[in-house]
XYZ file of C-alpha atoms in Angstrom:
500
model
C 196.042 78.440 215.497
C 194.651 75.721 213.174
C 191.149 77.189 212.787
C 190.268 80.555 211.269
C 186.869 82.184 210.696
C 186.643 84.858 208.005
C 183.571 86.742 206.774
C 182.560 87.224 203.156
C 179.379 87.764 201.123
C 177.625 85.803 198.402
C 175.634 87.330 195.561
C 171.961 86.458 195.342
C 169.731 88.802 193.338
C 169.762 92.155 195.215
C 170.835 90.543 198.490
C 174.359 89.876 199.731
C 173.935 87.047 202.273
C 176.724 86.511 204.797
C 179.093 83.606 204.131
C 181.344 82.433 206.931
C 184.599 80.996 205.577
C 185.905 78.414 208.073
C 189.462 77.233 207.461
C 190.846 74.247 209.384
C 194.365 72.835 209.166
C 194.913 69.269 210.372
C 197.636 66.644 210.238
C 197.610 64.047 207.514
C 198.426 63.805 203.854
C 198.440 67.246 202.194
C 195.030 67.981 200.689
C 192.749 70.907 199.924
C 189.029 70.253 200.356
C 186.329 72.864 199.754
C 182.800 72.175 201.045
C 179.584 74.202 201.411
C 177.815 73.883 198.026
C 180.494 75.537 195.875
C 180.056 75.677 192.111
C 182.867 74.804 189.722
C 184.232 78.350 189.624
C 184.499 78.318 193.432
C 186.147 74.888 193.540
C 188.858 76.217 191.239
C 189.751 78.684 194.015
C 192.154 76.130 195.521
C 194.515 76.464 192.556
C 194.222 80.245 192.356
C 194.713 80.699 196.110
C 197.685 78.342 196.297
C 199.540 80.095 193.471
C 198.626 83.562 194.819
C 199.989 82.721 198.275
C 203.229 81.233 196.964
C 203.833 84.062 194.474
C 203.218 86.613 197.231
C 205.877 85.096 199.470
C 203.598 83.296 201.962
C 204.084 79.759 203.177
C 201.450 77.389 201.905
C 200.810 74.915 204.770
C 201.826 71.337 204.041
C 198.757 69.967 205.810
C 195.235 68.821 205.197
C 193.213 71.990 204.535
C 189.438 71.895 204.940
C 187.454 74.985 204.000
C 183.740 75.262 204.741
C 181.598 77.993 203.181
C 178.630 78.329 205.516
C 175.663 78.197 205.282
C 175.951 74.959 203.337
C 172.546 75.305 201.605
C 173.390 78.650 199.952
C 174.822 78.230 196.424
C 178.165 79.957 195.912
C 179.493 81.013 192.533
C 182.366 82.977 191.049
C 185.782 83.855 192.376
C 184.523 86.335 194.998
C 185.611 84.107 197.919
C 189.286 83.821 196.850
C 190.492 86.671 199.059
C 188.596 85.424 202.125
C 189.942 81.886 201.636
C 193.506 83.180 201.279
C 193.237 85.313 204.440
C 191.742 82.320 206.277
C 194.690 80.104 205.339
C 197.178 82.798 206.376
C 195.455 83.210 209.761
C 195.042 79.458 210.368
C 198.724 78.840 209.587
C 199.859 81.513 212.061
C 201.071 84.058 209.502
C 198.507 86.569 210.801
C 197.200 87.154 214.356
C 193.979 85.386 215.242
C 191.699 88.391 215.824
C 193.013 90.822 213.212
C 190.273 90.070 210.678
C 187.142 89.812 212.813
C 185.907 93.339 212.039
C 186.274 93.016 208.258
C 184.597 91.257 205.380
C 186.652 90.184 202.367
C 185.553 89.799 198.745
C 187.688 89.593 195.659
C 189.053 87.244 193.035
C 192.762 86.472 193.147
C 195.089 86.335 190.180
C 197.938 83.801 190.305
C 200.283 86.688 191.087
C 198.316 87.744 194.169
C 196.627 90.703 192.501
C 192.980 91.251 193.449
C 190.469 91.358 190.611
C 186.997 92.974 190.704
C 183.734 91.134 191.306
C 180.039 91.795 190.682
C 177.568 93.203 193.188
C 179.668 95.580 195.285
C 176.738 97.913 196.052
C 174.511 95.320 197.826
C 177.645 93.963 199.510
C 178.680 97.352 200.908
C 175.141 98.019 202.168
C 175.050 94.630 203.925
C 178.490 95.218 205.501
C 177.407 98.624 206.743
C 174.270 97.166 208.297
C 176.321 94.411 209.953
C 178.724 96.966 211.477
C 181.803 95.683 209.668
C 184.126 97.193 207.077
C 184.510 95.762 203.580
C 187.876 95.093 201.947
C 187.275 95.000 198.204
C 189.158 95.197 194.914
C 189.918 98.818 194.160
C 187.431 99.239 191.244
C 184.652 97.841 193.447
C 185.709 100.040 196.359
C 185.365 103.122 194.145
C 181.731 102.236 193.460
C 180.988 101.155 197.053
C 182.211 104.510 198.379
C 179.005 106.011 196.999
C 177.076 104.256 199.805
C 176.495 106.674 202.720
C 178.173 105.660 206.015
C 179.712 102.522 204.507
C 183.261 101.681 205.652
C 185.093 100.527 202.550
C 188.761 99.783 201.882
C 190.268 99.123 198.475
C 193.264 96.910 197.693
C 195.045 95.822 194.556
C 197.237 93.018 195.959
C 197.096 90.380 198.674
C 200.282 91.758 200.264
C 198.574 95.117 200.846
C 195.771 93.411 202.772
C 198.309 91.443 204.841
C 200.249 94.583 205.785
C 197.022 96.411 206.630
C 195.781 93.653 208.945
C 199.187 93.657 210.697
C 198.802 97.449 211.133
C 202.099 97.926 209.307
C 200.800 99.969 206.411
C 197.505 101.611 205.487
C 195.694 100.511 202.391
C 195.991 102.920 199.461
C 193.488 105.744 199.336
C 190.512 105.034 197.131
C 190.734 107.358 194.113
C 187.543 109.065 192.970
C 185.742 107.544 190.042
C 187.100 108.878 186.757
C 184.862 111.547 185.300
C 182.986 110.297 182.271
C 182.666 112.632 179.312
C 179.216 114.141 179.611
C 177.103 113.644 176.514
C 174.930 116.512 175.339
C 171.455 116.142 176.854
C 168.669 115.665 174.328
C 166.433 118.722 174.615
C 162.724 118.914 173.954
C 163.332 122.181 172.101
C 164.873 120.112 169.284
C 161.445 118.676 168.420
C 159.563 120.884 165.994
C 155.791 121.056 166.347
C 153.904 118.048 167.825
C 152.452 120.156 170.643
C 149.916 117.527 171.669
C 152.617 114.860 171.909
C 154.728 117.188 174.060
C 151.736 117.844 176.286
C 151.204 114.090 176.766
C 154.916 113.606 177.403
C 154.670 116.178 180.210
C 151.642 114.412 181.704
C 153.467 111.072 181.527
C 156.487 112.552 183.326
C 154.407 114.283 185.991
C 152.342 111.228 186.948
C 154.785 108.438 186.015
C 152.313 107.096 183.435
C 153.016 104.694 180.579
C 152.755 106.132 177.091
C 152.262 104.844 173.540
C 152.752 106.867 170.346
C 151.641 105.742 166.905
C 151.973 107.418 163.565
C 153.864 107.341 160.261
C 157.630 107.023 160.187
C 159.604 110.222 160.689
C 157.084 112.150 162.781
C 159.320 112.402 165.864
C 158.110 109.507 168.037
C 161.611 108.282 168.909
C 162.875 111.821 169.475
C 160.079 112.463 171.959
C 160.714 109.194 173.817
C 164.435 109.935 174.106
C 163.619 113.240 175.812
C 161.322 111.851 178.507
C 164.158 111.026 180.912
C 165.384 114.627 180.619
C 162.143 116.094 181.982
C 161.748 113.643 184.868
C 162.650 114.698 188.437
C 166.141 113.597 189.585
C 166.466 110.358 191.507
C 166.253 110.576 195.278
C 169.159 109.086 197.229
C 167.181 105.922 197.992
C 166.137 105.524 194.346
C 169.708 106.133 193.175
C 171.013 103.410 195.518
C 168.398 100.924 194.291
C 169.278 101.661 190.681
C 173.021 101.469 191.336
C 172.583 98.102 193.080
C 170.833 96.648 190.034
C 173.522 97.909 187.680
C 176.162 96.585 190.075
C 174.942 92.982 189.956
C 174.521 93.279 186.179
C 178.174 94.325 185.815
C 177.288 97.788 184.494
C 178.439 100.197 187.245
C 177.100 103.746 187.175
C 179.469 106.703 187.414
C 179.110 109.807 189.532
C 178.054 111.848 186.519
C 174.797 109.908 186.077
C 174.287 108.847 189.713
C 171.073 110.882 190.042
C 169.955 110.605 186.410
C 166.999 108.421 185.507
C 168.069 105.316 183.569
C 166.952 105.037 179.951
C 166.852 101.618 178.283
C 165.914 100.949 174.661
C 166.241 97.226 173.788
C 166.000 96.142 170.153
C 162.810 94.452 169.000
C 164.709 91.157 168.609
C 165.222 90.988 172.399
C 163.913 87.800 174.029
C 161.550 87.554 176.987
C 164.497 86.606 179.247
C 166.444 89.653 178.061
C 163.527 91.872 179.058
C 162.513 90.392 182.422
C 165.795 88.755 183.490
C 166.787 85.181 184.195
C 169.581 82.708 183.582
C 170.868 79.831 185.689
C 172.110 82.490 188.100
C 169.205 85.007 187.849
C 170.288 88.427 186.641
C 168.185 91.545 186.086
C 166.714 92.185 182.655
C 165.970 95.402 180.820
C 162.851 96.192 182.860
C 164.877 96.079 186.093
C 167.741 98.091 184.597
C 165.061 100.680 183.780
C 163.954 100.731 187.451
C 162.913 104.313 188.373
C 163.535 105.260 184.754
C 162.292 104.794 181.197
C 161.967 101.647 179.078
C 161.508 102.573 175.421
C 160.221 99.924 173.016
C 160.454 101.204 169.459
C 158.661 99.380 166.628
C 156.397 97.798 169.230
C 154.494 95.581 166.800
C 157.774 93.962 165.716
C 158.255 92.492 169.201
C 156.811 88.963 169.453
C 153.459 89.032 171.222
C 154.549 86.536 173.888
C 157.550 88.758 174.675
C 155.358 91.816 175.228
C 152.889 89.866 177.348
C 155.583 89.043 179.924
C 155.526 92.771 180.759
C 151.910 92.681 181.908
C 152.592 91.610 185.504
C 155.595 93.928 186.100
C 153.601 96.883 184.754
C 151.032 96.284 187.493
C 153.175 95.057 190.408
C 156.475 96.943 189.778
C 158.575 93.833 190.384
C 159.457 90.589 188.594
C 159.840 87.187 190.229
C 162.232 84.956 188.271
C 161.893 81.234 188.999
C 164.364 78.686 187.718
C 164.879 75.027 188.586
C 167.626 75.719 191.113
C 167.041 79.332 192.160
C 164.402 82.010 192.489
C 165.004 85.737 192.633
C 162.926 88.891 192.809
C 163.999 92.122 191.130
C 162.306 95.541 191.320
C 160.906 96.841 188.031
C 159.173 100.162 188.600
C 159.670 101.626 185.149
C 157.825 103.895 182.771
C 157.005 102.178 179.511
C 157.176 104.342 176.398
C 156.335 102.625 173.133
C 156.201 103.673 169.488
C 154.706 101.953 166.461
C 153.401 102.485 162.948
C 149.620 102.088 162.833
C 149.584 99.811 159.782
C 151.917 97.569 157.752
C 152.255 100.373 155.204
C 153.182 102.952 157.834
C 149.952 105.016 157.783
C 146.404 103.855 158.466
C 144.806 106.522 156.267
C 146.808 106.186 153.053
C 144.373 103.656 151.521
C 147.087 101.104 150.800
C 145.967 98.730 153.581
C 142.466 97.462 154.239
C 140.802 97.579 157.632
C 141.327 93.841 157.968
C 145.059 94.153 157.261
C 145.429 96.988 159.774
C 143.501 95.055 162.432
C 145.614 91.957 161.823
C 148.726 94.096 162.210
C 147.545 95.782 165.421
C 146.358 92.476 166.865
C 150.008 91.643 167.470
C 149.383 93.631 170.648
C 147.079 91.946 173.145
C 144.177 93.848 174.667
C 145.335 93.323 178.280
C 148.770 94.717 177.347
C 147.269 97.847 175.760
C 145.016 98.400 178.785
C 148.083 98.911 180.942
C 149.243 101.887 178.852
C 147.390 104.959 180.118
C 148.355 107.453 177.405
C 147.865 106.516 173.747
C 148.218 109.267 171.153
C 148.659 109.655 167.428
C 151.715 111.577 166.253
C 150.736 112.821 162.764
C 152.823 114.134 159.913
C 153.944 117.722 160.436
C 152.107 120.479 158.537
C 153.982 122.157 155.718
C 156.402 124.832 156.897
C 156.811 123.485 160.436
C 160.418 122.339 160.025
C 161.537 125.661 158.506
C 159.698 127.709 161.119
C 161.838 129.921 163.381
C 159.464 129.532 166.321
C 161.328 128.890 169.580
C 160.184 125.625 171.162
C 159.931 125.118 174.908
C 163.059 123.586 176.442
C 163.245 120.430 178.550
C 164.237 122.456 181.612
C 161.103 124.586 181.422
C 158.890 121.503 181.213
C 160.911 119.784 183.919
C 160.178 122.513 186.437
C 156.431 122.044 185.950
C 156.836 118.287 186.224
C 158.797 118.596 189.478
C 156.170 120.938 190.938
C 153.349 118.525 190.035
C 155.273 115.530 191.384
C 155.923 117.365 194.661
C 152.205 117.976 195.063
C 151.605 114.259 194.644
C 154.291 113.316 197.170
C 152.889 115.742 199.741
C 149.324 114.498 199.214
C 149.839 110.739 198.949
C 153.567 109.956 199.154
C 153.825 108.525 195.622
C 153.225 109.313 191.961
C 149.649 109.132 190.704
C 150.339 106.104 188.511
C 151.212 104.078 191.650
C 147.952 104.752 193.508
C 146.082 101.695 194.789
C 142.312 101.241 194.530
C 141.713 102.500 198.052
C 143.980 105.514 197.489
C 142.114 106.337 194.270
C 138.876 106.559 196.247
C 140.542 108.944 198.675
C 142.500 111.216 196.330
C 140.554 111.058 193.028
C 137.014 111.900 194.071
C 134.500 112.878 191.384
C 131.120 114.528 191.522
C 128.206 112.146 190.974
C 127.551 113.558 187.485
C 131.215 113.243 186.451
C 131.375 109.706 187.803
C 128.280 108.722 185.810
C 129.694 110.422 182.704
C 132.932 108.421 182.990
C 131.106 105.122 183.451
C 128.858 105.814 180.457
C 131.917 106.566 178.333
C 133.546 103.294 179.338
C 130.368 101.403 178.438
C 130.198 102.987 174.976
C 133.877 102.252 174.268
C 133.676 98.784 175.899
C 136.580 99.551 178.239
C 137.383 97.676 181.455
C 137.463 98.631 185.135
C 141.252 98.794 184.898
C 140.885 101.486 182.240
C 138.469 103.342 184.540
C 141.194 103.512 187.194
C 143.840 104.489 184.633
C 141.692 107.396 183.423
C 141.206 108.604 186.989
C 144.954 108.603 187.577
C 145.638 110.541 184.382
C 142.912 113.055 185.194
C 144.432 113.515 188.657
C 147.805 114.269 187.050
C 146.269 116.785 184.646
C 144.642 118.493 187.621
C 147.986 118.563 189.456
C 149.683 120.221 186.478
C 146.984 122.886 186.582
C 147.341 123.194 190.377
C 143.733 122.138 190.849
C 142.629 120.389 194.037
C 139.606 118.723 192.398
C 139.237 116.689 189.213
C 136.869 118.459 186.833
C 134.955 117.334 183.745
C 137.582 119.030 181.555
C 140.331 116.922 183.142
C 138.327 113.748 182.500
C 137.662 114.690 178.877
C 141.340 115.309 178.249
C 142.271 111.970 179.885
C 139.700 110.133 177.733
C 141.091 111.768 174.592
C 144.405 110.054 175.218
C 143.085 106.538 174.395
C 143.536 107.026 170.641
C 144.759 103.543 169.693
C 141.866 101.825 171.473
C 139.448 104.143 169.662
C 141.115 103.357 166.335
C 140.790 99.611 166.924
C 137.162 100.077 167.977
C 136.493 102.042 164.780
C 138.151 99.451 162.534
C 136.057 96.662 164.041
C 132.788 98.413 163.156
């Protein structure tokens, strides 16, 4: 047979679109032509495939070889099509039966020796293969990750000869070994944090309702320690959330192991990170830190040291839970449903009450944060210096596991009532699930008028109050819940005070 059709998959954001590799052998001067919008790395496949075939003992056809990667308008990049091209040439030249490959999809980069090297994006690829009803033949490291996908048919191979023998039904592919166990790091426990009971209370509210949180105070008061312990009190990832997170890490080349498969991701980029590093991008769009924190925590320490324009790119993802990356040649959309936790010093000197900085200097320092950005952070609290004797106290602090059980119970109440965390409620859902008495509603509106807060803040306060009520197993939001929610806007109150 002079024509072979082999299936493979491209990589495009979180999708793995089907690519049909058509290989045609014809008479004429020997040539190797690759068409179908391949990038340079794909065009180089002809040299890799030729050497891999010859070094594996196959006959490289002395004919005119035309390979089409369809659809032609889909950009192709990387060496992921090497294995499919090699199998197509073997089938077209009669070294494999015609129909032996029709139920499989092939992805993998070939070494000159015929060994199969790993690629990026095996999780979306395996999901797409499963949905198409075909099995995936992948490099062994990718197959180990793809085996985590329920009901996916995945085979792993380390050499082109193994795939050839498998398709001839001469020998089974090697069994896919389980992922090597990663050494488990000791989990940061909330019991390690001495004092700061209000901050721990707010951390619990943030975990229960999936709210964003900002802590300000002098250096050394435990802000970073508290932020690092938020992921440990969050509910475990559901299977669907774990798959979405694993897919993002897969296309970013940072595969997750079985030890942390259900753990919430925790990302803490340095304050020198660029806007592209945070939201994603590049000529071939890749996920940024906010997408790698999907269903987890994004911690921004020293918040005022981030450039203002970098922080402002987070405003849309904080509201919509996704980021749309547009470049000249490509556009991609990545999910970004993360919890933002931020920490900062309230003045250039480290403390806003030490008298070393004037009100104007403190305002100028805090004005590095835009008002619309601060509005999107529901919980803002001051973390003060610890009273004398707190660090030497022998008082037993509450552990992360104890707090986590309350958080899980509150989150379950939210899922039963509305199917999502309180922070994700829409305007219509707020009307349904966060009803107030007429007097409480008027009280809240009067408070917003006095503090000059926006309608967005009104909705944020309702969501926080609903979470506080859930933690107390209360069906209705009371005045006490509203007062506590209002008390957690400390930075806005400080800015309002400094402006007077």
